[in-house]
Short mmCIF file of C-alpha atoms in Angstrom, two decimals:
data_model
loop_
_atom_site.label_atom_id
_atom_site.label_comp_id
_atom_site.label_asym_id
_atom_site.label_seq_id
_atom_site.Cartn_x
_atom_site.Cartn_y
_atom_site.Cartn_z
CA MET M 1 62.42 48.06 -9.79
CA TYR M 2 59.69 45.44 -9.85
CA ASP M 3 58.89 42.97 -7.07
CA ILE M 4 57.75 39.49 -8.11
CA LEU M 5 56.17 36.82 -5.91
CA THR M 6 56.50 33.12 -6.78
CA LEU M 7 53.79 30.92 -5.30
CA ASN M 8 55.27 27.68 -6.65
CA LYS M 9 58.76 26.58 -7.56
CA ILE M 10 59.54 28.26 -10.89
CA ALA M 11 62.40 27.06 -13.09
CA LYS M 12 65.52 29.21 -12.79
CA CYS M 13 65.75 29.63 -16.57
CA GLY M 14 62.40 31.38 -16.38
CA LEU M 15 63.21 33.72 -13.52
CA ASP M 16 66.49 34.56 -15.24
CA GLN M 17 64.41 36.28 -17.94
CA LEU M 18 63.45 39.00 -15.47
CA GLY M 19 66.86 40.67 -15.28
CA GLU M 20 68.45 42.96 -12.74
CA ASN M 21 65.47 45.30 -12.36
CA TYR M 22 63.49 42.62 -10.55
CA THR M 23 63.50 41.19 -7.05
CA VAL M 24 61.92 37.78 -6.52
CA THR M 25 60.39 36.62 -3.24
CA ASP M 26 58.32 33.70 -1.99
CA ASP M 27 56.88 35.73 0.90
CA ALA M 28 53.13 35.67 0.21
CA SER M 29 52.58 38.70 2.46
CA ALA M 30 54.79 40.94 0.28
CA ASP M 31 53.16 43.79 -1.70
CA VAL M 32 54.39 42.90 -5.19
CA ASP M 33 53.99 44.07 -8.78
CA GLY M 34 53.57 40.60 -10.24
CA ILE M 35 52.97 36.96 -9.37
CA ILE M 36 54.25 33.86 -11.15
CA LEU M 37 52.68 30.55 -10.18
CA ARG M 38 51.78 27.09 -11.38
CA SER M 39 49.08 25.24 -9.41
CA PHE M 40 48.83 27.34 -6.21
CA ASN M 41 45.20 28.16 -5.38
CA MET M 42 44.82 31.95 -5.28
CA HIS M 43 41.06 32.08 -4.67
CA ASP M 44 41.36 32.76 -0.93
CA MET M 45 44.38 35.03 -1.32
CA GLU M 46 44.28 38.77 -0.67
CA LEU M 47 45.31 40.67 -3.80
CA GLY M 48 47.67 43.53 -2.99
CA ASN M 49 46.93 47.08 -4.14
CA ASN M 50 50.21 47.17 -6.06
CA LEU M 51 49.58 43.92 -7.95
CA LYS M 52 49.47 44.52 -11.70
CA ALA M 53 49.76 41.06 -13.26
CA VAL M 54 49.61 37.33 -12.59
CA ALA M 55 51.39 34.86 -14.86
CA ARG M 56 50.44 31.19 -14.80
CA ALA M 57 53.26 28.91 -15.95
CA GLY M 58 50.80 26.57 -17.64
CA ALA M 59 47.55 26.69 -19.58
CA GLY M 60 44.76 26.18 -17.04
CA VAL M 61 43.84 29.17 -14.85
CA ASN M 62 40.99 27.77 -12.72
CA ASN M 63 43.23 28.27 -9.67
CA ILE M 64 43.20 32.05 -10.23
CA PRO M 65 40.24 34.37 -9.37
CA ILE M 66 39.87 35.78 -12.88
CA ASP M 67 36.80 37.94 -12.27
CA LYS M 68 38.31 39.51 -9.16
CA CYS M 69 41.54 40.23 -11.04
CA THR M 70 39.65 41.84 -13.92
CA GLU M 71 37.72 44.12 -11.56
CA LYS M 72 40.99 45.29 -10.02
CA GLY M 73 42.77 45.74 -13.36
CA ILE M 74 45.14 42.83 -12.81
CA VAL M 75 46.14 41.21 -16.09
CA VAL M 76 46.24 37.40 -15.95
CA PHE M 77 48.52 35.55 -18.36
CA ASN M 78 48.88 31.88 -19.20
CA THR M 79 51.31 30.01 -21.45
CA PRO M 80 49.31 28.21 -24.17
CA GLY M 81 51.40 25.76 -26.13
CA ALA M 82 54.44 25.82 -23.86
CA ASN M 83 53.61 22.39 -22.44
CA ALA M 84 51.75 21.09 -25.50
CA ASN M 85 54.35 18.54 -26.61
CA ALA M 86 54.64 17.04 -23.13
CA VAL M 87 50.87 16.56 -22.90
CA LYS M 88 50.71 15.20 -26.46
CA GLU M 89 53.23 12.49 -25.61
CA MET M 90 51.25 11.55 -22.49
CA VAL M 91 48.04 11.30 -24.51
CA ILE M 92 49.73 8.87 -26.89
CA ALA M 93 50.97 6.91 -23.87
CA GLY M 94 47.44 6.92 -22.45
CA MET M 95 46.05 5.47 -25.68
CA LEU M 96 48.57 2.65 -25.53
CA LEU M 97 47.97 1.95 -21.83
CA ALA M 98 44.23 1.71 -22.43
CA SER M 99 44.40 -0.27 -25.67
CA ARG M 100 47.00 -2.77 -24.46
CA ASP M 101 46.79 -4.06 -20.87
CA ILE M 102 50.33 -2.94 -20.18
CA ILE M 103 49.73 -1.99 -16.55
CA GLY M 104 48.02 -5.27 -15.76
CA GLY M 105 50.79 -7.24 -17.44
CA VAL M 106 53.55 -5.40 -15.61
CA GLU M 107 51.82 -5.82 -12.25
CA TRP M 108 51.38 -9.55 -12.93
CA ALA M 109 55.03 -9.94 -13.96
CA THR M 110 56.19 -8.56 -10.60
CA THR M 111 54.49 -11.51 -8.86
CA LEU M 112 56.43 -14.17 -10.77
CA THR M 113 59.09 -16.15 -8.92
CA GLY M 114 61.16 -19.29 -9.35
CA ASP M 115 63.49 -20.64 -11.99
CA ASP M 116 60.83 -20.91 -14.69
CA VAL M 117 59.77 -17.24 -14.92
CA ALA M 118 60.29 -17.23 -18.70
CA LYS M 119 57.91 -20.20 -19.06
CA GLN M 120 55.34 -18.54 -16.79
CA VAL M 121 55.52 -15.39 -18.92
CA GLU M 122 54.86 -17.30 -22.14
CA LYS M 123 51.99 -19.20 -20.54
CA GLY M 124 50.28 -16.21 -18.97
CA LYS M 125 50.86 -13.35 -21.42
CA SER M 126 47.67 -14.07 -23.37
CA ASN M 127 45.67 -12.79 -20.40
CA PHE M 128 46.93 -9.29 -21.18
CA ALA M 129 46.41 -9.13 -24.92
CA GLY M 130 45.00 -5.89 -26.28
CA ASN M 131 44.40 -3.98 -29.48
CA GLU M 132 46.61 -1.90 -31.75
CA ILE M 133 45.78 1.77 -32.28
CA LYS M 134 46.71 1.69 -35.98
CA GLY M 135 43.56 1.76 -38.06
CA LYS M 136 41.40 2.94 -35.17
CA THR M 137 39.58 6.28 -35.24
CA LEU M 138 40.64 8.92 -32.76
CA GLY M 139 38.19 11.69 -31.92
CA VAL M 140 39.69 14.97 -30.68
CA ILE M 141 37.44 17.46 -28.89
CA GLY M 142 39.25 20.80 -28.91
CA LEU M 143 41.82 21.66 -31.56
CA GLY M 144 44.00 24.12 -29.71
CA ALA M 145 47.77 23.85 -29.21
CA ILE M 146 47.58 20.39 -27.63
CA GLY M 147 44.67 18.98 -29.64
CA ILE M 148 46.39 19.77 -32.93
CA LEU M 149 49.61 18.04 -31.90
CA VAL M 150 47.66 14.99 -30.72
CA ALA M 151 45.64 14.82 -33.95
CA ASN M 152 48.68 15.13 -36.20
CA ALA M 153 50.69 12.60 -34.17
CA ALA M 154 47.84 10.09 -34.20
CA TYR M 155 47.53 10.37 -37.96
CA SER M 156 51.27 9.72 -38.33
CA LEU M 157 50.76 6.55 -36.25
CA GLY M 158 48.27 5.24 -38.78
CA MET M 159 45.05 6.32 -37.10
CA ASP M 160 42.04 7.94 -38.72
CA VAL M 161 41.38 11.22 -36.92
CA ILE M 162 38.23 13.28 -36.57
CA GLY M 163 38.31 16.57 -34.66
CA TYR M 164 35.81 19.14 -33.48
CA ASP M 165 36.37 22.71 -32.32
CA PRO M 166 33.73 25.41 -32.89
CA TYR M 167 36.33 28.09 -32.12
CA LEU M 168 39.11 26.81 -34.39
CA SER M 169 41.39 29.76 -35.16
CA VAL M 170 42.97 30.43 -38.53
CA ASP M 171 46.42 29.91 -37.02
CA SER M 172 45.40 26.55 -35.56
CA ALA M 173 43.72 25.46 -38.79
CA LEU M 174 46.94 26.09 -40.70
CA LYS M 175 48.84 23.79 -38.32
CA LEU M 176 46.32 20.98 -38.59
CA SER M 177 47.12 18.18 -41.04
CA ARG M 178 44.87 18.22 -44.11
CA HIS M 179 44.18 14.55 -43.41
CA ILE M 180 42.26 15.35 -40.22
CA HIS M 181 38.50 15.27 -40.76
CA LYS M 182 36.80 18.29 -39.18
CA ALA M 183 33.45 17.41 -37.66
CA ASN M 184 30.45 19.75 -37.66
CA ASN M 185 29.55 18.94 -34.07
CA ALA M 186 30.70 16.90 -31.09
CA LYS M 187 28.08 14.18 -31.67
CA GLU M 188 29.70 13.37 -35.01
CA VAL M 189 32.94 12.68 -33.12
CA TYR M 190 31.19 10.59 -30.47
CA GLU M 191 29.44 8.39 -33.01
CA ASN M 192 32.53 7.61 -35.10
CA ALA M 193 35.50 7.41 -32.74
CA ASP M 194 36.99 4.33 -31.11
CA ILE M 195 39.06 6.52 -28.79
CA ILE M 196 38.12 10.05 -27.68
CA THR M 197 40.43 12.64 -26.15
CA ILE M 198 39.23 16.00 -24.83
CA HIS M 199 41.31 19.19 -24.87
CA VAL M 200 39.18 22.18 -23.86
CA PRO M 201 39.43 24.59 -20.91
CA LEU M 202 37.28 23.95 -17.84
CA MET M 203 34.56 26.57 -17.37
CA ASP M 204 30.86 26.57 -16.60
CA ALA M 205 30.02 26.01 -20.28
CA THR M 206 32.33 22.99 -20.62
CA ARG M 207 31.85 21.29 -17.24
CA ASN M 208 30.68 17.69 -17.73
CA THR M 209 31.06 17.97 -21.50
CA ILE M 210 31.21 14.19 -21.53
CA ASP M 211 28.08 13.23 -19.63
CA ALA M 212 25.60 10.36 -19.77
CA GLU M 213 23.98 11.66 -22.95
CA ALA M 214 27.32 12.05 -24.73
CA LEU M 215 28.43 8.59 -23.62
CA GLU M 216 25.20 7.02 -24.85
CA SER M 217 25.93 8.26 -28.38
CA MET M 218 29.41 6.68 -28.44
CA LYS M 219 30.49 3.28 -29.74
CA ASP M 220 30.43 0.35 -27.35
CA GLY M 221 33.90 -0.26 -25.90
CA VAL M 222 35.08 3.31 -26.46
CA ILE M 223 38.18 4.59 -24.69
CA ILE M 224 38.03 8.08 -23.12
CA LEU M 225 41.18 10.12 -22.45
CA ASN M 226 41.13 13.23 -20.25
CA PHE M 227 44.39 15.13 -19.95
CA ALA M 228 42.68 18.54 -19.82
CA ARG M 229 40.72 18.91 -16.54
CA GLY M 230 38.83 16.45 -14.34
CA GLY M 231 35.56 18.38 -14.35
CA LEU M 232 35.15 17.97 -18.11
CA VAL M 233 33.91 14.40 -17.61
CA ASP M 234 30.98 13.41 -15.37
CA ASP M 235 32.51 10.93 -12.92
CA ASP M 236 29.25 9.14 -12.09
CA ALA M 237 28.34 8.82 -15.75
CA ILE M 238 31.74 7.44 -16.72
CA LYS M 239 31.69 4.84 -13.93
CA ALA M 240 28.21 3.71 -14.96
CA ALA M 241 29.37 3.49 -18.59
CA ILE M 242 32.35 1.36 -17.56
CA ALA M 243 30.11 -0.95 -15.55
CA SER M 244 27.76 -1.42 -18.51
CA GLY M 245 30.59 -2.05 -20.98
CA LYS M 246 29.91 1.11 -22.99
CA VAL M 247 33.36 2.43 -22.00
CA LYS M 248 36.35 0.08 -22.09
CA LYS M 249 38.77 2.37 -20.23
CA TYR M 250 38.84 5.90 -18.87
CA VAL M 251 42.30 7.46 -18.59
CA VAL M 252 42.33 10.57 -16.39
CA ASP M 253 45.29 12.75 -15.42
CA PHE M 254 43.34 14.39 -12.57
CA PRO M 255 42.34 11.59 -10.17
CA ASP M 256 40.28 12.35 -7.08
CA GLN M 257 38.25 10.36 -4.56
CA ASN M 258 35.71 9.52 -7.27
CA THR M 259 38.14 8.08 -9.81
CA ILE M 260 41.03 6.61 -7.85
CA ASN M 261 41.17 2.82 -7.42
CA GLN M 262 38.18 2.27 -9.69
CA GLU M 263 37.72 -0.66 -12.06
CA GLY M 264 38.31 0.43 -15.67
CA ILE M 265 39.89 3.77 -14.74
CA ILE M 266 43.59 4.42 -15.29
CA ALA M 267 44.41 7.26 -12.91
CA ILE M 268 47.62 9.13 -13.70
CA PRO M 269 48.84 11.61 -11.03
CA HIS M 270 48.73 14.80 -13.14
CA LEU M 271 51.87 13.99 -15.14
CA GLY M 272 50.73 15.46 -18.47
CA ALA M 273 53.02 18.47 -18.36
CA SER M 274 55.48 17.13 -15.81
CA THR M 275 58.67 17.17 -17.85
CA GLU M 276 61.77 19.27 -17.33
CA GLU M 277 61.38 20.70 -20.82
CA SER M 278 57.75 21.67 -20.29
CA GLU M 279 58.35 23.33 -16.93
CA ASP M 280 61.25 25.29 -18.41
CA ASN M 281 59.21 26.39 -21.44
CA CYS M 282 56.28 27.51 -19.28
CA ALA M 283 58.53 29.40 -16.84
CA VAL M 284 60.35 31.25 -19.63
CA MET M 285 57.12 32.17 -21.42
CA ALA M 286 55.35 33.31 -18.25
CA SER M 287 58.29 35.43 -17.12
CA ARG M 288 58.71 37.11 -20.51
CA GLN M 289 55.01 37.95 -20.80
CA LEU M 290 54.95 39.36 -17.27
CA ALA M 291 58.07 41.45 -17.87
CA ASP M 292 56.77 42.77 -21.21
CA TYR M 293 53.59 43.98 -19.58
CA LEU M 294 55.27 45.56 -16.56
CA GLU M 295 57.90 47.32 -18.67
CA THR M 296 55.95 48.30 -21.80
CA GLY M 297 52.26 47.62 -21.16
CA ASP M 298 52.09 45.15 -24.05
CA ILE M 299 49.67 42.29 -23.44
CA VAL M 300 50.07 38.86 -25.07
CA ASN M 301 48.29 35.65 -24.00
CA SER M 302 46.09 37.23 -21.36
CA VAL M 303 42.96 35.32 -20.38
CA ASN M 304 41.02 38.34 -19.10
CA PHE M 305 42.17 41.22 -21.33
CA PRO M 306 42.71 41.34 -25.11
CA THR M 307 46.06 40.93 -26.81
CA CYS M 308 47.25 44.49 -27.37
CA THR M 309 50.74 45.58 -28.42
CA LEU M 310 52.20 48.82 -29.75
CA PRO M 311 55.81 49.57 -30.77
CA ASP M 312 57.47 51.39 -27.87
CA ALA M 313 58.24 54.87 -29.16
CA GLY M 314 57.81 58.53 -28.28
CA VAL M 315 58.44 60.45 -25.08
CA GLY M 316 55.39 59.35 -23.08
CA ARG M 317 53.50 56.07 -22.93
CA VAL M 318 50.35 55.18 -21.04
CA VAL M 319 48.28 51.98 -20.80
CA ILE M 320 44.59 52.14 -19.95
CA LEU M 321 42.51 49.13 -18.95
CA HIS M 322 38.85 50.01 -19.29
CA LYS M 323 35.32 48.87 -19.94
CA ASN M 324 34.36 48.32 -23.56
CA VAL M 325 31.86 51.16 -23.94
CA LYS M 326 31.13 53.71 -26.65
CA SER M 327 32.80 57.14 -26.85
CA VAL M 328 35.51 56.21 -24.36
CA ILE M 329 38.38 56.80 -26.81
CA SER M 330 37.35 60.38 -27.44
CA LYS M 331 37.41 61.00 -23.71
CA PHE M 332 40.97 59.68 -23.55
CA THR M 333 42.12 61.93 -26.38
CA ASN M 334 40.42 64.89 -24.73
CA ALA M 335 42.34 64.19 -21.54
CA LEU M 336 45.52 64.20 -23.64
CA GLU M 337 44.74 67.43 -25.50
CA ASP M 338 47.89 69.15 -24.19
CA VAL M 339 50.22 66.56 -25.76
CA ASN M 340 50.63 65.16 -29.25
CA ILE M 341 49.59 61.53 -29.67
CA CYS M 342 52.06 59.91 -32.05
CA ASP M 343 50.61 56.40 -31.96
CA MET M 344 47.67 54.62 -30.37
CA ILE M 345 45.95 51.23 -30.36
CA ASN M 346 42.70 50.00 -28.85
CA LYS M 347 41.63 46.37 -28.55
CA SER M 348 38.54 44.89 -26.91
CA LYS M 349 37.58 41.51 -25.48
CA GLY M 350 33.99 41.14 -24.39
CA ASP M 351 33.19 43.75 -21.75
CA VAL M 352 36.77 45.00 -21.34
CA ALA M 353 39.32 46.74 -23.52
CA VAL M 354 42.90 48.01 -23.55
CA THR M 355 44.23 51.26 -25.00
CA ILE M 356 47.95 52.00 -25.35
CA ILE M 357 49.02 55.52 -26.27
CA ASN M 358 52.44 56.94 -27.21
CA THR M 359 52.98 60.70 -27.08
CA ASP M 360 55.61 63.17 -28.28
CA HIS M 361 55.45 64.97 -24.95
CA GLU M 362 55.70 64.12 -21.29
CA ILE M 363 52.56 62.74 -19.70
CA THR M 364 52.04 64.70 -16.49
CA ASP M 365 50.40 63.56 -13.27
CA GLU M 366 47.54 65.93 -14.06
CA ILE M 367 46.91 64.10 -17.34
CA ILE M 368 46.93 60.76 -15.52
CA ASP M 369 44.38 62.10 -13.03
CA ASN M 370 42.18 63.28 -15.91
CA LEU M 371 42.36 59.83 -17.52
CA LYS M 372 41.40 58.17 -14.24
CA ASN M 373 38.43 60.51 -13.86
CA ASN M 374 36.30 58.33 -16.09
CA GLU M 375 33.80 55.76 -14.85
CA ALA M 376 34.77 53.41 -17.69
CA VAL M 377 38.40 53.25 -16.57
CA ILE M 378 39.56 50.24 -14.55
CA LEU M 379 43.25 51.15 -14.29
CA VAL M 380 45.70 53.65 -15.76
CA ARG M 381 49.41 52.82 -15.90
CA LYS M 382 51.97 55.44 -16.80
CA ILE M 383 54.85 53.54 -18.37
CA ARG M 384 56.90 56.74 -18.70
#
């Protein structure tokens, strides 16, 4: 049996993936095997000794103490792509809201009264005229699951699209329309785009990606869209750019005290992935990944350990989370010298690695103790 803690409301269709061998609780004091959450802030939370995995039903994981989890051998999962279509649709909506003064026009229309409303509309509508997005150039910073969908959709709407991603994967490149121009650097995007949308994770290296220097290199009257994370754009720089006319509109899905009720800023209350379909997709994906790891040791879509899977076969199976150091594999095989290894895989990611081993014989507690007796080992899990 596995005990799972939910720190946010998780769609039933997701929790249903866990099956009868799982108990689900919302008691944060419970000592559980796994956690499923959405936006709950775990940074001040005590991590139980039995906790093996955390699954984020969404893409961003800045609400999870990744380093602390890695040190304790807790695998952290996210669900890249599960909410991509929902965010893509909101980005398209954001482009339209910023290009056409739809919000201003709607707010004005609610003030109209009397028997001649239709005449007032025809007389005043010119105050809210805007621009079409067809024929404009969209710049996409980050060509992951969401960025690719946005780029392809924008092209289908008649836009020219230029994208930049220094870490573009082969899988992502294959999904990207051949009509999308791939820039050599971010500055090339800034200098050519009428509208810029950013889709990268928030980390120290990406914080304030769009700062005063980046804004200075952009076209006058550019529109900036941020449906990724608030910290990717320098708030003070964007407000100064709006005041000077460099930026026409800034659309942000993560408003705070610096961006709410500000001239030129369209603040959307974090609705990018807020659809029933997206929440269901994320819940199902998170639950399946968590269950796969707990039951088999397979790791897919972890943010702190490498993807590592091995067909489940043999009599014994053990999963070892360890530091990525030389000669460690030979030490594992030496510890398993009394059994026959029928299959094994090792994958690394930076300073950490994962080894999964299947054996033709039972893995005893003594063998597990021998595997743990290694300074490179973070955690050993006997699956059977």
